[in-house]
Short mmCIF file of C-alpha atoms and ligand atoms in Angstrom, two decimals:
data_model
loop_
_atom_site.label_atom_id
_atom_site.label_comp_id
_atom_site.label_asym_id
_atom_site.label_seq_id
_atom_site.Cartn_x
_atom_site.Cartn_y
_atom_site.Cartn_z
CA UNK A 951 -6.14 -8.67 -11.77
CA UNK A 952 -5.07 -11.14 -9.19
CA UNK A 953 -6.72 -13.41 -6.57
CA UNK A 954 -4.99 -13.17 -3.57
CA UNK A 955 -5.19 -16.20 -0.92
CA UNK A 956 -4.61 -16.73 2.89
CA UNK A 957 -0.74 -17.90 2.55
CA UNK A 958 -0.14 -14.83 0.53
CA UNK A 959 -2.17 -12.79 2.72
CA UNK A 960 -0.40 -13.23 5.89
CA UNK A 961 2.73 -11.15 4.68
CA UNK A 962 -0.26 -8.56 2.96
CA UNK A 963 -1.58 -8.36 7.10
CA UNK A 964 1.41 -8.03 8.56
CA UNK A 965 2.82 -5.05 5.78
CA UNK A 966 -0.41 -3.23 6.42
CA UNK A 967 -0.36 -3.86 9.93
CA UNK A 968 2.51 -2.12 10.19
CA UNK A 969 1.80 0.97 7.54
CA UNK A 970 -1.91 1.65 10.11
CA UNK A 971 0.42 1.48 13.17
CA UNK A 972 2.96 4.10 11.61
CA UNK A 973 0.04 6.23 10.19
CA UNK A 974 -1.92 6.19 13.29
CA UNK A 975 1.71 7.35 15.16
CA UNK A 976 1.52 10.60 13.01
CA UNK A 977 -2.12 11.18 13.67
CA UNK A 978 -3.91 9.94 10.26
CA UNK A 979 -7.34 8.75 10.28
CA UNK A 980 -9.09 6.21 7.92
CA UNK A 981 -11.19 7.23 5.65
CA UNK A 982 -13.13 4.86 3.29
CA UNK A 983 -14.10 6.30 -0.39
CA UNK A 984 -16.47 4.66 -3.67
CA UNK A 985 -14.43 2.60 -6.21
CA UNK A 986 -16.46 4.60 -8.68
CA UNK A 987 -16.69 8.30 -9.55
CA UNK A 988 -17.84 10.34 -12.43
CA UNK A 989 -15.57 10.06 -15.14
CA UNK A 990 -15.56 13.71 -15.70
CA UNK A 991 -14.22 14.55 -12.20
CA UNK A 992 -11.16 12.39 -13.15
CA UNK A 993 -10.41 13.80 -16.65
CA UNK A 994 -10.84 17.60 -15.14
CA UNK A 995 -8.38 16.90 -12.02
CA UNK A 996 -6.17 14.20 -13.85
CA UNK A 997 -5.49 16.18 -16.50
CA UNK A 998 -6.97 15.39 -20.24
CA UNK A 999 -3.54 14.32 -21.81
CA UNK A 1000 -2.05 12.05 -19.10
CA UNK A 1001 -1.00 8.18 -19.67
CA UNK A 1002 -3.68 7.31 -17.36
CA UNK A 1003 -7.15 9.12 -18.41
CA UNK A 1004 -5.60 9.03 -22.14
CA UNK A 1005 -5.47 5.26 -22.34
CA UNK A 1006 -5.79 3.61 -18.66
CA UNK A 1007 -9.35 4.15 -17.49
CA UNK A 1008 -11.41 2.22 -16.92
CA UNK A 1009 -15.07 3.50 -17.98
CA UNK A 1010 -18.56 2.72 -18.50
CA UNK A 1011 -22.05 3.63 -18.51
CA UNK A 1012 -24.25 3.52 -16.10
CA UNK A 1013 -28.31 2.72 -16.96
CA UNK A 1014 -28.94 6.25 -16.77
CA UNK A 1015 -25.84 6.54 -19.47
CA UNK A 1016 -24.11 8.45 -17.24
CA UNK A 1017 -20.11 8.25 -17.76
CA UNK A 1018 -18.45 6.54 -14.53
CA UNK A 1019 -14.83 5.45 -13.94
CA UNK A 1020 -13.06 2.53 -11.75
CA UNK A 1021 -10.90 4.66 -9.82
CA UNK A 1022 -7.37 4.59 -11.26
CA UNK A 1023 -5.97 6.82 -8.26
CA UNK A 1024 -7.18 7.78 -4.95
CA UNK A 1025 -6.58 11.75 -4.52
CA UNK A 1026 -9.13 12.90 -6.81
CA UNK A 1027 -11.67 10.97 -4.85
CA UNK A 1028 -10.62 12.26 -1.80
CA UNK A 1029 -10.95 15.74 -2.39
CA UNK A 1030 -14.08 15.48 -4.29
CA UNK A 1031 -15.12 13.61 -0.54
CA UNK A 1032 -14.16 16.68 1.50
CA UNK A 1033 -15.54 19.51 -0.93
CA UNK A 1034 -18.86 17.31 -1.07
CA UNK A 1035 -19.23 17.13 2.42
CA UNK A 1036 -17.87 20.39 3.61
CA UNK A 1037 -15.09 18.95 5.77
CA UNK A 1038 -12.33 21.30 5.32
CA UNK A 1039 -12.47 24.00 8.44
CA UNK A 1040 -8.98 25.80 9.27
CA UNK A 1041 -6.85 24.77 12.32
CA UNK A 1042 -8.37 21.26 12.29
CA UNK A 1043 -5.73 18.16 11.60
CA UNK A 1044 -7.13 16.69 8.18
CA UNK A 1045 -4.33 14.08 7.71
CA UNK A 1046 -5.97 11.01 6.26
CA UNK A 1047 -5.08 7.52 5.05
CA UNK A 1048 -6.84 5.01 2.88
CA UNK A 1049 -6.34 1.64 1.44
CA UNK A 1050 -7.73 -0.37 -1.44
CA UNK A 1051 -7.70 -1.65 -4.72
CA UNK A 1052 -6.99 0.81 -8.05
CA UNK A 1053 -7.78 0.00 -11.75
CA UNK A 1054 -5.65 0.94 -14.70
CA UNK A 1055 -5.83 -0.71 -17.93
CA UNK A 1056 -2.02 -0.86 -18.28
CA UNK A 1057 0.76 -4.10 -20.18
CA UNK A 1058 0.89 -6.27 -16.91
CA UNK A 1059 4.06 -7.00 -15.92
CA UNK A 1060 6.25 -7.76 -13.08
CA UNK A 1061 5.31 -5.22 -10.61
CA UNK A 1062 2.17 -3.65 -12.63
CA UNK A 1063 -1.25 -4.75 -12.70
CA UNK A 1064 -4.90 -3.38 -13.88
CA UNK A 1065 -5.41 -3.80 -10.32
CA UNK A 1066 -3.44 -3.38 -7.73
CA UNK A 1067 -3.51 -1.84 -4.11
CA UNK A 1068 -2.11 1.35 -2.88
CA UNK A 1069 -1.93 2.84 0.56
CA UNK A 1070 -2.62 6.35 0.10
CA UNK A 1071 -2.24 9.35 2.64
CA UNK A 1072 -3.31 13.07 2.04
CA UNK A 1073 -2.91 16.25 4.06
CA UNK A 1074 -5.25 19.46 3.54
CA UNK A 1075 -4.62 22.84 4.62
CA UNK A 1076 -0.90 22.97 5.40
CA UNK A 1077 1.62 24.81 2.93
CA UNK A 1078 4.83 24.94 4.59
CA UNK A 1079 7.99 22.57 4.04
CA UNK A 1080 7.02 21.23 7.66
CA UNK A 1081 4.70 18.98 6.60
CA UNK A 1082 6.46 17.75 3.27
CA UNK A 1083 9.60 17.00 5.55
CA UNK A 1084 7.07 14.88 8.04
CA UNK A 1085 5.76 12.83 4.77
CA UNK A 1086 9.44 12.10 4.46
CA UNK A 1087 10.11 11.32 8.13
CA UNK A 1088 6.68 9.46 8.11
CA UNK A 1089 7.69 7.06 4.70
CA UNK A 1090 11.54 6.62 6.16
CA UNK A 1091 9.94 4.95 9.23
CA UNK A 1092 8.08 2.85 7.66
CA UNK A 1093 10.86 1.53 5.56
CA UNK A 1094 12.28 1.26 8.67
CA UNK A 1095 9.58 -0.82 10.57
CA UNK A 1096 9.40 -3.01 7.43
CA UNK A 1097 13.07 -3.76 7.20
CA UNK A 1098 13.63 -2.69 3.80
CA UNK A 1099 15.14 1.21 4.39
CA UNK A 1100 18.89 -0.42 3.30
CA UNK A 1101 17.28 -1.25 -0.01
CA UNK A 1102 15.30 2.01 -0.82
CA UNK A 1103 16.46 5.59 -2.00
CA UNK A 1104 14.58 8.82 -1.50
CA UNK A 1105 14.31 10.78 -4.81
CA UNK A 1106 13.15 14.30 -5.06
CA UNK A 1107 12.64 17.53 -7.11
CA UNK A 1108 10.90 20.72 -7.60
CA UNK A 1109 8.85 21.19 -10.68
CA UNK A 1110 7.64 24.64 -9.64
CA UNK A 1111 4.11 26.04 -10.20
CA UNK A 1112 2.13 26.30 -13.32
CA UNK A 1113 3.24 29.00 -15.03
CA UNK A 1114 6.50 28.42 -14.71
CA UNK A 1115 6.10 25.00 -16.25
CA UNK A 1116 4.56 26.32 -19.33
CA UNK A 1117 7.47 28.16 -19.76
CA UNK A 1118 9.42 25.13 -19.41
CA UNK A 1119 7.75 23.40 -21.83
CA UNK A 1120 8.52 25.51 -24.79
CA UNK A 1121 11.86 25.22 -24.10
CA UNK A 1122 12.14 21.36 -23.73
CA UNK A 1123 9.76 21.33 -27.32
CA UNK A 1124 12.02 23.34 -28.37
CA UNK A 1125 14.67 21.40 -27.84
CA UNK A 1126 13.24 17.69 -28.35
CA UNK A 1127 12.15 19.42 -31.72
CA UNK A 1128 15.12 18.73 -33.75
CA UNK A 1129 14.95 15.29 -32.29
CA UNK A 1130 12.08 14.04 -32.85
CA UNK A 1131 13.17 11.62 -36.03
CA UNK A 1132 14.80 10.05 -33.00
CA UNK A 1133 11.90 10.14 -30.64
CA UNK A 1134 10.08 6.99 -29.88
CA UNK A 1135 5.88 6.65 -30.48
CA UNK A 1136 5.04 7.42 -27.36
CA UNK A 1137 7.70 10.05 -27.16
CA UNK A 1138 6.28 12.01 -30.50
CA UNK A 1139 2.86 11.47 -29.30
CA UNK A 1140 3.76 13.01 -25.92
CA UNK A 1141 6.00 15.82 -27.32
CA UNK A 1142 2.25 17.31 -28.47
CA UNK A 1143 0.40 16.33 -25.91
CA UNK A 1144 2.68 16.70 -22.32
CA UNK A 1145 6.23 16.95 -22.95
CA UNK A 1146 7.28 17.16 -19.52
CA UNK A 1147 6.16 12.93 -19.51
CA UNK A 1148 8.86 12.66 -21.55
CA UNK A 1149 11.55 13.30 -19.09
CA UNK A 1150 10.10 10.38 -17.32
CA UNK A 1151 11.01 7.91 -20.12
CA UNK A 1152 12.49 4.34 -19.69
CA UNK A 1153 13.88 4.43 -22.97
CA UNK A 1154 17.91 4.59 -22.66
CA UNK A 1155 18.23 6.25 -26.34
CA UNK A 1156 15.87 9.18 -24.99
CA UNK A 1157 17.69 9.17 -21.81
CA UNK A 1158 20.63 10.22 -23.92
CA UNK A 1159 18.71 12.64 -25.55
CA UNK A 1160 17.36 14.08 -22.61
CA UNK A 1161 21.20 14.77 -21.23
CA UNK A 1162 21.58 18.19 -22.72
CA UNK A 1163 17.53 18.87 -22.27
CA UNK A 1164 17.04 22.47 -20.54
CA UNK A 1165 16.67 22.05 -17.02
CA UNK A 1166 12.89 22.27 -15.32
CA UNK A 1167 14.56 23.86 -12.08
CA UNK A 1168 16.03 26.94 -14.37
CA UNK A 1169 12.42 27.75 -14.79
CA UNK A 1170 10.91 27.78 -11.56
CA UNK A 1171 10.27 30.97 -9.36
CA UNK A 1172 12.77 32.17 -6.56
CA UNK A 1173 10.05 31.39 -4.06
CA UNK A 1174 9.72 27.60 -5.32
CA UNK A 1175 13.23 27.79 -5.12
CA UNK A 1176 13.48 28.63 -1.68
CA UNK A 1177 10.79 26.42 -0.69
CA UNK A 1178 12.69 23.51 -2.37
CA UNK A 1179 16.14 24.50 -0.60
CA UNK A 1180 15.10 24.82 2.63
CA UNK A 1181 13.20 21.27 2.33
CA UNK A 1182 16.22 19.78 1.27
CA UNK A 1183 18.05 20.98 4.20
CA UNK A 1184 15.48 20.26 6.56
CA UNK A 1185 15.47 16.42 5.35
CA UNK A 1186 19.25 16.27 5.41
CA UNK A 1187 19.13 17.65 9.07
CA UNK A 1188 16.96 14.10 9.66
CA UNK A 1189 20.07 11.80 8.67
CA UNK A 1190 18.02 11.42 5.52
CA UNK A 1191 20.12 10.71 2.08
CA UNK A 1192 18.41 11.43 -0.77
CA UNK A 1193 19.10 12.50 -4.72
CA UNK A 1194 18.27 15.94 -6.40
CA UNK A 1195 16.93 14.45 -9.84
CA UNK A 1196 16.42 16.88 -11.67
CA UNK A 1197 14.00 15.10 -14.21
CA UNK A 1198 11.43 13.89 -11.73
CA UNK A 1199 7.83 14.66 -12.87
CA UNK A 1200 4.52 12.99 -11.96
CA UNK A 1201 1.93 11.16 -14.29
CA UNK A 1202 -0.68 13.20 -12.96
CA UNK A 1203 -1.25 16.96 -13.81
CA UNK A 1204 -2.05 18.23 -10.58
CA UNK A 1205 1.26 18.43 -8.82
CA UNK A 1206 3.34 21.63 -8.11
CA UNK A 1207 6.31 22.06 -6.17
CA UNK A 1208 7.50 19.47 -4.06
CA UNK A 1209 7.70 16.03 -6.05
CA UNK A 1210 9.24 12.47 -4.60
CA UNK A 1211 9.71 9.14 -5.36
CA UNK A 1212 11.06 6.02 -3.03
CA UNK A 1213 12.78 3.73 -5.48
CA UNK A 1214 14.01 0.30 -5.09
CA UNK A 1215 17.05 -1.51 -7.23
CA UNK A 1216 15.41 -4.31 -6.49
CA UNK A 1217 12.37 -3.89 -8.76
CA UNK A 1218 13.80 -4.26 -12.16
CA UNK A 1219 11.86 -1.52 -14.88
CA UNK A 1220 9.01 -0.78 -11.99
CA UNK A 1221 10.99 0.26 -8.97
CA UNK A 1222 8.82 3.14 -7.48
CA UNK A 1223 7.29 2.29 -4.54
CA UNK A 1224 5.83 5.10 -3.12
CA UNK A 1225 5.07 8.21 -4.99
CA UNK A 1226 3.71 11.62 -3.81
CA UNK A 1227 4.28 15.56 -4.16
CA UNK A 1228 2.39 18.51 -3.87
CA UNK A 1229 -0.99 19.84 -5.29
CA UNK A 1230 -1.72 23.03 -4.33
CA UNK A 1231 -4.64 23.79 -7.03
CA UNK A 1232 -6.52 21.06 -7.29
CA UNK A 1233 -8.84 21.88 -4.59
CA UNK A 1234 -9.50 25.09 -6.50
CA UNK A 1235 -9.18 23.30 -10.17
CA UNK A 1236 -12.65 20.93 -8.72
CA UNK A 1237 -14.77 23.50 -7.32
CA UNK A 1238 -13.54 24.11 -3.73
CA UNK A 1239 -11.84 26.96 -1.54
CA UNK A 1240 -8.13 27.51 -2.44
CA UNK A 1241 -6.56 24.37 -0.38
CA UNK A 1242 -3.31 23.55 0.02
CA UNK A 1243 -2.73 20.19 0.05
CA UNK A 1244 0.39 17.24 0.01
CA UNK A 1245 0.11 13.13 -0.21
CA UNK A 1246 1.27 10.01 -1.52
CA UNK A 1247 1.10 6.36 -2.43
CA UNK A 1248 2.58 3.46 -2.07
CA UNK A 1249 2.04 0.67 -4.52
CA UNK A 1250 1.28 -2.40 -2.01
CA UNK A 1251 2.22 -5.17 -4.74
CA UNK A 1252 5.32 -3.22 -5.27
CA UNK A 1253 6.02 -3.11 -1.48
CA UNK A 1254 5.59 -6.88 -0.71
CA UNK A 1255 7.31 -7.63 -3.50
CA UNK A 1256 10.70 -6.32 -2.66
CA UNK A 1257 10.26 -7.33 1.11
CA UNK A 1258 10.10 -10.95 -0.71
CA UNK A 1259 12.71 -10.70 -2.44
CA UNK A 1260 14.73 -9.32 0.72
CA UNK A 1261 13.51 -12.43 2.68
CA UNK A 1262 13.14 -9.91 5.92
CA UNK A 1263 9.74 -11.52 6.37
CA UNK A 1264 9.65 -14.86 8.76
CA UNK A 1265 6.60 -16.77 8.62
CA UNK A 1266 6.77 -18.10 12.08
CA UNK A 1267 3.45 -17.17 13.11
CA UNK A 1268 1.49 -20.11 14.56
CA UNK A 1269 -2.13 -20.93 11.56
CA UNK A 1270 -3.41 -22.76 15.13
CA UNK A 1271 -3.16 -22.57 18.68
CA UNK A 1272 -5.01 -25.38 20.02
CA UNK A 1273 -6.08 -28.55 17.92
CA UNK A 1274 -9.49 -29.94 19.36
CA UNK A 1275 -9.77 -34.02 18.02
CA UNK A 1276 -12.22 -35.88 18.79
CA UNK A 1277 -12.95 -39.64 17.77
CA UNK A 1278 -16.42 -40.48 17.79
CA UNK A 1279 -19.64 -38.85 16.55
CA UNK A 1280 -20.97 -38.69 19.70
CA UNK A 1281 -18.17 -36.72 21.49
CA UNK A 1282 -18.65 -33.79 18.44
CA UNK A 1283 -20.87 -32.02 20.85
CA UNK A 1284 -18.11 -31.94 23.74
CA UNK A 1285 -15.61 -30.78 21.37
CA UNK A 1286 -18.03 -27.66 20.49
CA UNK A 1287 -18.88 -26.79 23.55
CA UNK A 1288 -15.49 -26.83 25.13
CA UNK A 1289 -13.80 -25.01 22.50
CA UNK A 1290 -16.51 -21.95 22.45
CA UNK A 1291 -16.03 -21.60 26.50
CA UNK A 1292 -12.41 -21.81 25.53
CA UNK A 1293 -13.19 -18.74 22.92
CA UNK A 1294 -15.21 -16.90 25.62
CA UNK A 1295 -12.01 -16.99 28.22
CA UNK A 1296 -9.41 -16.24 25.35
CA UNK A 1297 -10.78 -14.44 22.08
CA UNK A 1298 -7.45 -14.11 20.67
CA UNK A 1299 -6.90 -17.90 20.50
CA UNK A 1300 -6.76 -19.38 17.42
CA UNK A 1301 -9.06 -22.68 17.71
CA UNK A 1302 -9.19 -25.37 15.46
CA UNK A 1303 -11.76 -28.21 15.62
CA UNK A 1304 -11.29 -31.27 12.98
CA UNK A 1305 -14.38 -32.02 11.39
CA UNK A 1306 -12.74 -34.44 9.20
CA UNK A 1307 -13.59 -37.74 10.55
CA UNK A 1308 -10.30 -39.17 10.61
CA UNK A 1309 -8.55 -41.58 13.03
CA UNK A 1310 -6.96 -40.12 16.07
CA UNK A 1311 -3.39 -41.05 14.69
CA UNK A 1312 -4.11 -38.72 11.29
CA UNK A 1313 -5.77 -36.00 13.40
CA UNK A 1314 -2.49 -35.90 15.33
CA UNK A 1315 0.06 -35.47 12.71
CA UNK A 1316 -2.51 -32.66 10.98
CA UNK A 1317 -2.30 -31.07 14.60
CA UNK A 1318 1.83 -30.84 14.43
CA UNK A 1319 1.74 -29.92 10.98
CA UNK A 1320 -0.06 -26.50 11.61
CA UNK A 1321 2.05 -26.14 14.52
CA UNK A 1322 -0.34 -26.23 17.22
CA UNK A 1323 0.89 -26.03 20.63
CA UNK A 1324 -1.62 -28.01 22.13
CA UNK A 1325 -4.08 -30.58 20.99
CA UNK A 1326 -7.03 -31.72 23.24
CA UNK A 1327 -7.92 -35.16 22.59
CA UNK A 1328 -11.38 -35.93 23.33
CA UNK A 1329 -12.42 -39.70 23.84
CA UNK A 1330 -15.43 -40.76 25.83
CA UNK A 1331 -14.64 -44.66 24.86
CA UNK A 1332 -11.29 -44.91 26.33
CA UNK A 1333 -11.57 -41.90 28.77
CA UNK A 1334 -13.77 -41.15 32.20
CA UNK A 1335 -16.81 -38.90 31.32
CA UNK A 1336 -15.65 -35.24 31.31
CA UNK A 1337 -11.65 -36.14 31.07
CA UNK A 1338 -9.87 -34.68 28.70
CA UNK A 1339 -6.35 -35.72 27.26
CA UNK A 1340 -4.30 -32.16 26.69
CA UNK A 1341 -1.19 -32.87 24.54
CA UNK A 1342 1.97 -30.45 24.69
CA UNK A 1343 2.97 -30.90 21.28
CA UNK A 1344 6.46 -29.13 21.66
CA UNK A 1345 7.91 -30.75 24.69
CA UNK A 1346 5.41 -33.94 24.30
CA UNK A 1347 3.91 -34.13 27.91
CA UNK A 1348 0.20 -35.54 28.46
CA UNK A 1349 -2.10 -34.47 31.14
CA UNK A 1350 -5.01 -35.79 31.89
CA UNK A 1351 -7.98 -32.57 32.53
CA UNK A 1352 -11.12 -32.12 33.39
CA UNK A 1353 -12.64 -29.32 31.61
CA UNK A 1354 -12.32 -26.42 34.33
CA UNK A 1355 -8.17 -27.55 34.89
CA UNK A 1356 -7.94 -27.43 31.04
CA UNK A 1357 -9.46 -24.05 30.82
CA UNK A 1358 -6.63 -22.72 33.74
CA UNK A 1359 -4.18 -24.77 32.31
CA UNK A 1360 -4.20 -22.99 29.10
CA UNK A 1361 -2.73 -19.79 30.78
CA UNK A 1362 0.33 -21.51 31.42
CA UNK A 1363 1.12 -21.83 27.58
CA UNK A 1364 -0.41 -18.80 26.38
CA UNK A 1365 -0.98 -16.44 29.01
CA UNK A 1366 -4.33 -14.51 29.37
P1 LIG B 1659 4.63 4.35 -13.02
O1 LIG B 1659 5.57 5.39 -13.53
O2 LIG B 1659 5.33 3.15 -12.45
O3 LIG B 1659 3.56 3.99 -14.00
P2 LIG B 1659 2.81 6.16 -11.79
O4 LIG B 1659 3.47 7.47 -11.85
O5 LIG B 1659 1.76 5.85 -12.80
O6 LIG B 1659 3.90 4.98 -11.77
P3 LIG B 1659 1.38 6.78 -9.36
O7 LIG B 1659 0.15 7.17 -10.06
O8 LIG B 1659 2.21 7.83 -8.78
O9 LIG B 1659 2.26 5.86 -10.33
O10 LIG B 1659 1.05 5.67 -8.25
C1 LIG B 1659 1.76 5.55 -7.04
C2 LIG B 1659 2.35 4.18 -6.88
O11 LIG B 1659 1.39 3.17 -7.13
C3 LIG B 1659 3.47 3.86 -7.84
O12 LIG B 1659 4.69 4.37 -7.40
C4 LIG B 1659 3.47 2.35 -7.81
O13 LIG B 1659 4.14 1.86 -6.65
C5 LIG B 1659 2.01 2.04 -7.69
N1 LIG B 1659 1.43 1.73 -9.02
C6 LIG B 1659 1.05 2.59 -9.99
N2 LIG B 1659 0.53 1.95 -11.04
C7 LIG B 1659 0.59 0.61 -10.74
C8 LIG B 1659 0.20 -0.59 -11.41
N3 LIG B 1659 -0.38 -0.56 -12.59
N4 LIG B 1659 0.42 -1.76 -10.78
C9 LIG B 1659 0.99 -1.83 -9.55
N5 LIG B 1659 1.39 -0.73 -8.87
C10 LIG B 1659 1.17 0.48 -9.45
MG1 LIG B 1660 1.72 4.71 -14.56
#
């Protein structure tokens, strides 16, 4: 779990910044859920035998000794949200977004954390391939607005519905069975528990394995099929590459359908960076009306950390816009007062007064070192009562101001 500070920050604001923008373009709204739900509502949705309710929650008990979890996803909460509160009502748009911290007690590494932020986006009520395809228009722009869309590659599959993936999973057990001296712990483990995971592993010798595996999209319906086919075609039509993988499954249980994953080569062993698909049943699996339903998320460290390593992110963005100095104690008062009429003519000016007691020379060189444009000197010893000494610190003119000229002068560097 990290602590995160203002230099790092500023490339965190400007990332999200531009995810809200994008969002808000496709008509998403906020919405802002508890870090906490019942632990039961996770293991029911999540699914019983997944990595991340097997061995990655997070739980405790309350006072009352009821069982609650840190959230270690954001869906589940979501649509526990709308059921509670009734929100779901046909022909409305319920595209949402939502932002914020998720815990999973996982190995940190490069690239995975017990906490760590994702961006998450959901849409209720739609089941056609329109609205998969615009979660794949929506995610290529931002790539796009962020710079990165060179480095990133669109991966996608269908892993049917239900039934057919129980059907599936014989076959693959079947198959791993006369394996499994080969299989990895967590492989044999999983082979019991959720097979399919095991298509999902890292490990090159079960990559090998997995060559002659039976196929999951042999197994799904002709309508799941279609669906998938026509998607693919639709997203092609957009100019959009991407790769049929065949062995692309979720973590989670609750997907059906339409599954995708944005990947970096830039990431080393943890190169998703967005991940999403669709989940027909889970409105239905937690208590609500038959919903359909399609998101994803991004994983925010993830995100900033290949737009680092790309360098596509200049930090030229001034920390001040005008330095206030002042030299004596008793010219403190003038330096508040004009800076807050300064604030009431120009909120979006950053303003920096130096409380530091420090010589005027000092106070100078701190102003060009946060790249002020202006300083405004204010001496009552060497100057006239209510003059003012403004300093252009990039082309190094002086002009001597009374307070009203100052406050008009300002337009001229920064406009209104
Ligand atoms: P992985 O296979 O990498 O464990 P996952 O399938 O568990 O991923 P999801 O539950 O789909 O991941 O989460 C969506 C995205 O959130 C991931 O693609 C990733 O970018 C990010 N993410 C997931 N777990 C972590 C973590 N522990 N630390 C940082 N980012 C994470
Ligand atoms: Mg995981």
């Amino acid at each position: 779990m990290h602590d995160y500070f203002p230099e790092q920050l500023k490339l965190w604001s400007y990332i999200e910044n531009i995810l809200k923008e994008v969002l808000t373009s496709y008509c998403y709204s906020e919405i802002r859920l508890p870090l906490l739900e019942k632990t039961q509502v996770f293991k029911r949705a999540i699914g019983n035998v997944t990595d991340v309710v097997e061995k990655e929650m997070y739980s405790f008990k309350d006072r009352k000794g009821n069982s609650l979890t840190l959230r270690p996803e954001g869906t589940v909460g979501c649509v526990r949200a709308i059921i509670q509160n009734g929100l779901l009502q046909t022909k409305k748009n319920h595209r949402f977004w939502y932002l914020g911290p998720m815990f999973r007690y996982e190995r940190p590494q490069m690239g995975r954390y017990r906490q760590f932020y994702q961006l998450g986006a959901e849409v209720f009520g739609l089941n056609t391939e329109d609205i998969d395809l615009e979660i794949i228009l929506l995610t290529n722009r931002l790539w796009k607005r962020i710079g990165i869309h060179l480095h990133v590659t669109l991966e996608i599959n269908s892993i049917g519905s239900r039934i057919d993936r129980i059907q599936y999973k014989k076959a693959l057990v079947f198959f791993l069975k006369k394996y499994e001296h080969l299989l990895d712990e967590d492989c044999k483990r999983r082979l019991h528990t959720n097979p399919l995971r095991i298509l999902d592993s890292k490990n090159k010798e079960i990559q090998k394995i997995l060559q002659d595996a039976p196929l999951l999209n042999e197994y799904i319906d002709a309508t799941s099929q279609i669906y998938f086919k026509n998607l693919c075609n639709m997203i092609s039509s957009h100019g959009i590459k991407y790769i049929h993988n065949p062995k692309l499954v979720r973590g989670l249980d609750y997907y059906n359908n339409t599954v995708f994953e944005w990947k970096s080569d830039k990431l080393g062993s943890q190169n998703t960076i967005c991940a999403g698909g669709r989940y027909d049943s889970l409105f239905e699996d937690m208590g609500g009306e038959n919903t359909p339903a399609i998101g994803f998320a991004i994983g925010i460290e993830r995100l900033i950390l290949l737009v680092k390593s790309l360098e596509v992110f200049s930090n030229i963005q001034e920390e001040v816009n005008i330095y206030i100095i002042f030299s004596e104690e008793k010219d403190k008062n003038s330096a508040v007062n004009l800076s807050e009429e300064i604030r009431n003519l120009y909120p979006k000016l950053k303003i920096f007064i130096n409380f530091f007691n420090q010589n005027i020379k000092k106070q100078l060189k701190n102003a060009i070192n946060t790249l002020a444009r202006i300083a405004i000197l204010i001496d009552n010893k060497k100057m006239k009562r209510g003059c003012f000494l403004m300093k252009d610190l990039k082309k190094r003119k002086e002009y001597y101001l009374s307070k009203s000229e100052i406050i008009v002068k300002i337009k001229d560097f920064f406009g209104k």
